[in-house]
Every structure is written in structure tokens, then in C-alpha cells.
mmCIF file of C-alpha atoms and ligand atoms in Angstrom:
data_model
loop_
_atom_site.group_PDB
_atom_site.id
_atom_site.type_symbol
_atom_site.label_atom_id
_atom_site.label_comp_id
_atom_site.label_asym_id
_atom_site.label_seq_id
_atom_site.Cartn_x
_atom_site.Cartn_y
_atom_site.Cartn_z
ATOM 1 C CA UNK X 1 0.000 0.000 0.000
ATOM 2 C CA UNK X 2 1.391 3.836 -0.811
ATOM 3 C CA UNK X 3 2.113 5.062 2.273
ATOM 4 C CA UNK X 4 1.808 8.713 1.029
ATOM 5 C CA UNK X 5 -0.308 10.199 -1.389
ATOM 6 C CA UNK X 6 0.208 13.953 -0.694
ATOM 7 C CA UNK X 7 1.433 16.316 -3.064
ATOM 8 C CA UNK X 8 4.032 17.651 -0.605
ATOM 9 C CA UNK X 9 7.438 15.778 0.813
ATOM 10 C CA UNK X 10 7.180 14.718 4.244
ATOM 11 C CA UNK X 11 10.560 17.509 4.614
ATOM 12 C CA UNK X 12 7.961 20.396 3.073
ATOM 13 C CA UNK X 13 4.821 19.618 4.954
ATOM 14 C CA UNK X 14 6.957 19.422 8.270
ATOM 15 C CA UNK X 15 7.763 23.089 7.097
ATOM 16 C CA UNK X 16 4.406 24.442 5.930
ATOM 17 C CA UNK X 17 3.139 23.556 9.412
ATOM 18 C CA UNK X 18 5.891 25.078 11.421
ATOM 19 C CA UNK X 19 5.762 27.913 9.958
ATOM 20 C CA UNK X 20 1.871 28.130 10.632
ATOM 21 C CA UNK X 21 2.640 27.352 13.899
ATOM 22 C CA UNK X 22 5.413 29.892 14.269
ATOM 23 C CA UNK X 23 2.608 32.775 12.496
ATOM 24 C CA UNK X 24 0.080 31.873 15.227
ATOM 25 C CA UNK X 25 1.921 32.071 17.948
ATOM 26 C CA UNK X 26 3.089 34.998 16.485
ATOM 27 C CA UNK X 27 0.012 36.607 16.140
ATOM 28 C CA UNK X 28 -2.649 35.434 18.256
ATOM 29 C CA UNK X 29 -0.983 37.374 21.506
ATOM 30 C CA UNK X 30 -0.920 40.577 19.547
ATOM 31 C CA UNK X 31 -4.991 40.234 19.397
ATOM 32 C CA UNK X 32 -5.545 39.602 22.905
ATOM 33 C CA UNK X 33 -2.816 41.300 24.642
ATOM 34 C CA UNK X 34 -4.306 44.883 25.244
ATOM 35 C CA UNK X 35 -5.079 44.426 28.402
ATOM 36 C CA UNK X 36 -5.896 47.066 31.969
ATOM 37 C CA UNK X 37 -2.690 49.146 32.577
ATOM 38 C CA UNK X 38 -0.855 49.409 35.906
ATOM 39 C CA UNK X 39 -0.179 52.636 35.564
ATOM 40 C CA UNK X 40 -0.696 55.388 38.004
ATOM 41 C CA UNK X 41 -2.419 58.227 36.131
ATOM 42 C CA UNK X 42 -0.332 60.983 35.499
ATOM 43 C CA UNK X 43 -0.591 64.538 37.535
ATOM 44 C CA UNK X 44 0.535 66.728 35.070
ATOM 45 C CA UNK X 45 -1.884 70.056 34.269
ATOM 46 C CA UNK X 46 -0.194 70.714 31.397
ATOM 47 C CA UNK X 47 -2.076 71.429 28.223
ATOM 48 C CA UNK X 48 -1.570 69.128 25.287
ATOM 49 C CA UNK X 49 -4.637 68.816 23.376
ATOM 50 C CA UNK X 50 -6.868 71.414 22.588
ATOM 51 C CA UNK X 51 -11.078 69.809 22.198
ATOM 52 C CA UNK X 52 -13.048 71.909 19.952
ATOM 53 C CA UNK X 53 -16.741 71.470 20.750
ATOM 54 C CA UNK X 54 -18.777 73.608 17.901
ATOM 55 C CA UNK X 55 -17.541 76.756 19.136
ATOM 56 C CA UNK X 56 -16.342 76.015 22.784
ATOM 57 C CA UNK X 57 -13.206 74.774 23.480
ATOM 58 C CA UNK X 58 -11.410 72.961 26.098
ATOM 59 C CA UNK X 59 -7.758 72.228 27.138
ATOM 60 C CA UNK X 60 -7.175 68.865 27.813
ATOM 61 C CA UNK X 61 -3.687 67.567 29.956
ATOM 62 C CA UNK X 62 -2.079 64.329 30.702
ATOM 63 C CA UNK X 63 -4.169 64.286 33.909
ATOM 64 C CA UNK X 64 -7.353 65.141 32.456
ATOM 65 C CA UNK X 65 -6.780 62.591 29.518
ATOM 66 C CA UNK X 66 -5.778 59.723 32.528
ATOM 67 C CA UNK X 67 -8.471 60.170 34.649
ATOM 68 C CA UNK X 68 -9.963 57.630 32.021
ATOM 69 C CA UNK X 69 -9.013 53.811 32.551
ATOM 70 C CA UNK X 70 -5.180 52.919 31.121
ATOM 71 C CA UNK X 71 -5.319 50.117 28.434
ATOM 72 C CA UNK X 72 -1.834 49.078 27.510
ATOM 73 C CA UNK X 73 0.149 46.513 25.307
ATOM 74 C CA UNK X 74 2.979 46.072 23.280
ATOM 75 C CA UNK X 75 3.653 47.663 19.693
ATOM 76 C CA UNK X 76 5.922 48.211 16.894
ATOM 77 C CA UNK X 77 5.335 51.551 15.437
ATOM 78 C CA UNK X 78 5.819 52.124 11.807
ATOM 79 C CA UNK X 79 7.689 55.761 12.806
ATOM 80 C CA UNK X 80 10.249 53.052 14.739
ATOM 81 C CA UNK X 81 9.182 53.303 17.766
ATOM 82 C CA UNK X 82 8.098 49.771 19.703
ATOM 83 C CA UNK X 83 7.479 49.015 22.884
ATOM 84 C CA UNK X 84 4.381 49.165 25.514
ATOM 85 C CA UNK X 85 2.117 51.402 24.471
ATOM 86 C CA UNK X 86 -0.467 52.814 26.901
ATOM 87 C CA UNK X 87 -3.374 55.295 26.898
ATOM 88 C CA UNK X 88 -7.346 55.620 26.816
ATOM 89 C CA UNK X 89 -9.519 54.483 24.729
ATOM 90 C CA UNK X 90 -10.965 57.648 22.431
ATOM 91 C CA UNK X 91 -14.090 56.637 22.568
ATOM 92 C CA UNK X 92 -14.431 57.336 26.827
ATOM 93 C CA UNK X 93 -12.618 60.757 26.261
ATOM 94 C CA UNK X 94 -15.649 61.498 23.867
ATOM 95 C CA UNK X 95 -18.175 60.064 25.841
ATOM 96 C CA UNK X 96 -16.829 62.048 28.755
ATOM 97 C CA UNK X 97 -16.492 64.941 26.878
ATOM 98 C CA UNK X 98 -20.469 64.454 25.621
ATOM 99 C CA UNK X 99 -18.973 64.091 22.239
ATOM 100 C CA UNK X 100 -19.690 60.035 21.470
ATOM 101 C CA UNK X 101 -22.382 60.598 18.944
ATOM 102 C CA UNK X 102 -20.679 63.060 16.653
ATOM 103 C CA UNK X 103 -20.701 61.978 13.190
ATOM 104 C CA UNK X 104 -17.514 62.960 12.281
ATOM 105 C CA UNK X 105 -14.200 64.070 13.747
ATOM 106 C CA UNK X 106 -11.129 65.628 12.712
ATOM 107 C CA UNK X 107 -7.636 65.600 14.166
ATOM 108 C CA UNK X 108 -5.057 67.966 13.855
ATOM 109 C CA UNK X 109 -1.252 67.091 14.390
ATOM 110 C CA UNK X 110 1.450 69.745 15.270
ATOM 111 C CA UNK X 111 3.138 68.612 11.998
ATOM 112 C CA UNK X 112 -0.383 70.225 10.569
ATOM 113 C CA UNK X 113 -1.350 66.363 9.141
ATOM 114 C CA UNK X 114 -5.246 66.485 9.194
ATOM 115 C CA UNK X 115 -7.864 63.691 9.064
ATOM 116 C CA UNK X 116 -11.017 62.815 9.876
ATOM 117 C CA UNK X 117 -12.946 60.098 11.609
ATOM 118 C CA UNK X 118 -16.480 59.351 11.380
ATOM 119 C CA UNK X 119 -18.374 57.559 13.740
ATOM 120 C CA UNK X 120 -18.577 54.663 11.812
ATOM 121 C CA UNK X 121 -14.664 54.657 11.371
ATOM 122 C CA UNK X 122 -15.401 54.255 15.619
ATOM 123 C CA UNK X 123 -17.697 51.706 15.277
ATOM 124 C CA UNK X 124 -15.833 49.481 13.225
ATOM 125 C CA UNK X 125 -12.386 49.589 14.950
ATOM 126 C CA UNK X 126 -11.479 50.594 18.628
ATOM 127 C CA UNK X 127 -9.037 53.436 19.112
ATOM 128 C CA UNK X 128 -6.518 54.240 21.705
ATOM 129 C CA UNK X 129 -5.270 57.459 22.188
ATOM 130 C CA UNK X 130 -2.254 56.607 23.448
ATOM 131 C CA UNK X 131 -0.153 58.945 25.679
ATOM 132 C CA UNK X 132 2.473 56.395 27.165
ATOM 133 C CA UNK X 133 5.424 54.647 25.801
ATOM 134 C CA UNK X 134 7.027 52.213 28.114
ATOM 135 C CA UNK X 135 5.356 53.977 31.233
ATOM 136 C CA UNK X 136 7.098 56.951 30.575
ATOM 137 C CA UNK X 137 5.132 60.124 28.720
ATOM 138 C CA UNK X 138 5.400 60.453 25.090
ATOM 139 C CA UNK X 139 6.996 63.329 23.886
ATOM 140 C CA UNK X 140 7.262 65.103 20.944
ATOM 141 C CA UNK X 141 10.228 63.704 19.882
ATOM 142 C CA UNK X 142 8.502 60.351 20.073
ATOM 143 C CA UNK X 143 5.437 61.672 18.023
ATOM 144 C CA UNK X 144 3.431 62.341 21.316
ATOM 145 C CA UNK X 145 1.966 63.624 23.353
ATOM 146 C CA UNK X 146 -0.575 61.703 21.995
ATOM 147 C CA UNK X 147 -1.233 59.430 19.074
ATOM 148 C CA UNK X 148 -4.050 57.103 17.673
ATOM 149 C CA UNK X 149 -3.295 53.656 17.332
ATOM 150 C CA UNK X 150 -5.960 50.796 16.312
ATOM 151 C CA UNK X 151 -4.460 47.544 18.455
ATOM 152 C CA UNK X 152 -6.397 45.255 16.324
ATOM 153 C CA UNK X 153 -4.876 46.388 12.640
ATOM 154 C CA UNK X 154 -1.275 46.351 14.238
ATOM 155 C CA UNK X 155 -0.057 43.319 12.439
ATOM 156 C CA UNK X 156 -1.523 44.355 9.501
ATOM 157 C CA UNK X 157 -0.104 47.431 9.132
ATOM 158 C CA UNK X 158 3.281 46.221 10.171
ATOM 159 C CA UNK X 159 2.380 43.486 6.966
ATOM 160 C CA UNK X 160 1.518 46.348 4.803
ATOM 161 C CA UNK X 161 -2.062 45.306 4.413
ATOM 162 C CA UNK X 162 -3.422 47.811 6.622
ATOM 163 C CA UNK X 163 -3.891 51.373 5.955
ATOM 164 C CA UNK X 164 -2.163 53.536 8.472
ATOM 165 C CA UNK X 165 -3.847 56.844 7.709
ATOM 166 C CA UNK X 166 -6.039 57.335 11.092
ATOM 167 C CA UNK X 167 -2.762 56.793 12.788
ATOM 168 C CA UNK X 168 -2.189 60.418 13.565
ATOM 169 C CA UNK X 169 0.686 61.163 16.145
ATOM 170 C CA UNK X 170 1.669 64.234 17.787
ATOM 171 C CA UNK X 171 -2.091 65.649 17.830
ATOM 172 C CA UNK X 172 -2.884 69.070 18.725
ATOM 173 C CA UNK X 173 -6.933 69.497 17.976
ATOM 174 C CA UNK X 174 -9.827 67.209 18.365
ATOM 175 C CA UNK X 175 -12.582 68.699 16.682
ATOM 176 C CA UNK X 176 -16.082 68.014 16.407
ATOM 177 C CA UNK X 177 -17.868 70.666 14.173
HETATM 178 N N1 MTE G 201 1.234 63.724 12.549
HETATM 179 C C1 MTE G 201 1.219 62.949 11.440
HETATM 180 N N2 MTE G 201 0.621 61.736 11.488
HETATM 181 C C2 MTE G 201 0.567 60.949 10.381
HETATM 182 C C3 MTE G 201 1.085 61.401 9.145
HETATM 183 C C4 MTE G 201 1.733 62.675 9.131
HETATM 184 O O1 MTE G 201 2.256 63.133 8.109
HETATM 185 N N3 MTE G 201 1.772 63.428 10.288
HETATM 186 N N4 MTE G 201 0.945 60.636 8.018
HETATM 187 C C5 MTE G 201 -0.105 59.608 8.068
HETATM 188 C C6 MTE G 201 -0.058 58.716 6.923
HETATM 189 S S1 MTE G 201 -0.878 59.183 5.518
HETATM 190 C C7 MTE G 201 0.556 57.528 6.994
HETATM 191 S S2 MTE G 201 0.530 56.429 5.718
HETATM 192 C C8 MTE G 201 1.327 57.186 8.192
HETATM 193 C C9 MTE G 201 2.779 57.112 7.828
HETATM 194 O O2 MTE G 201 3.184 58.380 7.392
HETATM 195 P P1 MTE G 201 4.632 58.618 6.809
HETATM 196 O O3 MTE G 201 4.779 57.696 5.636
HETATM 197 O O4 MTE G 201 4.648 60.080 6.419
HETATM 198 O O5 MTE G 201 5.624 58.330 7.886
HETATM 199 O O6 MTE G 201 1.188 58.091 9.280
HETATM 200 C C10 MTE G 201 -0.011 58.816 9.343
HETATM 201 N N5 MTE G 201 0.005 59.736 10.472
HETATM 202 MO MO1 MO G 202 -0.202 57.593 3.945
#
């Protein structure tokens, strides 16, 4: 009797399904492993991010931002920056700032990049603003003091088959017309 009838060698089937072992284990962490943050929230008054509510507008710090729960886990950052990433997730600043249901948003960075997000953007993939890199504040240097990431397209946009547009870093408006 044949003992094999499969198109592959034994040598290349061993390797097919190491290396889909070696992609899952790979990858499944990355889905799950945004997790509650230690964190203490930060004190700092400091202004970083101006909100622009129709016509009113209000200046946001590190404090303000981190009285909202810390979500944290671990990136690599196209800009080449990698590490744990932690912050809030945008949608409870907006729903603490009364500003969940607005139909679209649009960011401003200090590098004057602009784009918008609509609420169905939102409702399709979760947010963080992030405002922590290894526990330590970002800075501008480090395209702070805040940035959007969107944990569940990380691997994809480190494969290239993710559009990194929303990712906005070092924002300076929120606005919600
Ligand atoms: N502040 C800021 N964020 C930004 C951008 C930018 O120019 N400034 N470019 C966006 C776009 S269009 C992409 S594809 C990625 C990568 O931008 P880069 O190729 O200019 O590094 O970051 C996004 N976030
Ligand atoms: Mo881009």
C-alpha cells in the first residue's frame, strides 16, 4: 500500500506547518494582549490637546486625559518606535467629553497632518489614544503627546495590508464641528 499520497514531501509539509505554527503564535498574543494598565495616572496640568466642541473649546492635559481607565500593550510603530504602548480608549474621552455621537471628527497634528474620523470609522475599529510609551510620557520627539493607534490592525499594518492613515501622532486638535 502507498504510504503517502500527498502532493508535498514529508521535509515540506513538516515546514508548511511550522511555519503556521510559528505565524500563530506569532500573532494570536498581539490580538488579545491589550489588556488594563498598571499605571498610576499621570498629575501633570499641562495642556496638550486642545477639544473643539462647535464653538467652545477645552484644554485637555495628561491628567485630564488619565483620569480615564489605562489600556496598555505592546507595539511596533511604523515611525520606529516599539514598545508598551499605553493610553485611553478615544471613545471614553468622547463620551466624557459628551462628544460620542458626533458623526464625524477631525484631528489635527502639530506637523499640521489632518484627518477625519467618522463615527462609523469608531464603530468598526477601537481606538486608543495613546499617551504612554514604556510607562514613561510620550513626547514630541517620540510623536506624542498623543497618538491614535488601532491595536487590532497592528499586524496588519506592520504586513503592509493595513492602511495607516487614522494613525495620527503628535495631535494638537480634536474637533467636532
Ligand atoms: N502627525 C502625522 N501623522 C501621520 C502622518 C503625518 O504626516 N503626520 N501621516 C499619516 C499617513 S498618511 C501615513 S501612511 C502614516 C505614515 O506616514 P509617513 O509615511 O509620512 O511616515 O502616518 C499617518 N500619520
Ligand atoms: Mo499615507
Amino acid at each position: 500500500m502507498p504510504s503517502c499520497h500527498h502532493f508535498l514531501p514529508r521535509s515540506l509539509r513538516r515546514a508548511a506547518l511550522l511555519g503556521l505554527i510559528v505565524l500563530t503564535a506569532g500573532q494570536a498574543p498581539l490580538a488579545v494582549a491589550w489588556e488594563p494598565s498598571e499605571l498610576t495616572p499621570s498629575r501633570d496640568s499641562t495642556p496638550i490637546l486642545t477639544l473643539h466642541d462647535g464653538a467652545e473649546r477645552h484644554s485637555l492635559s495628561r491628567a485630564d486625559i488619565e483620569t480615564l481607565p489605562l489600556h496598555e500593550g505592546t507595539l511596533s510603530h511604523f515611525e520606529g518606535i516599539e514598545g508598551r504602548f499605553a493610553g485611553v480608549w478615544l471613545d471614553d474621552l468622547l463620551e466624557a467629553q459628551g462628544l460620542d455621537h458626533a458623526p464625524q471628527l477631525r484631528f489635527i497634528a502639530h506637523d499640521d497632518y489632518t484627518v477625519f474620523l467618522s463615527r462609523q470609522d469608531r464603530q468598526e475599529k477601537r481606538f486608543l489614544l495613546a499617551t504612554r510609551l514604556d510607562g514613561e510620557p510620550l513626547t514630541l520627539t517620540e510623536f506624542g503627546p498623543t497618538m491614535l493607534v488601532v491595536p487590532e490592525d497592528a499586524a496588519a499594518v506592520e504586513a503592509g495590508t493595513a492602511s495607516m492613515t487614522h494613525w495620527i501622532w503628535s495631535i494638537r486638535d480634536i474637533i467636532a464641528p
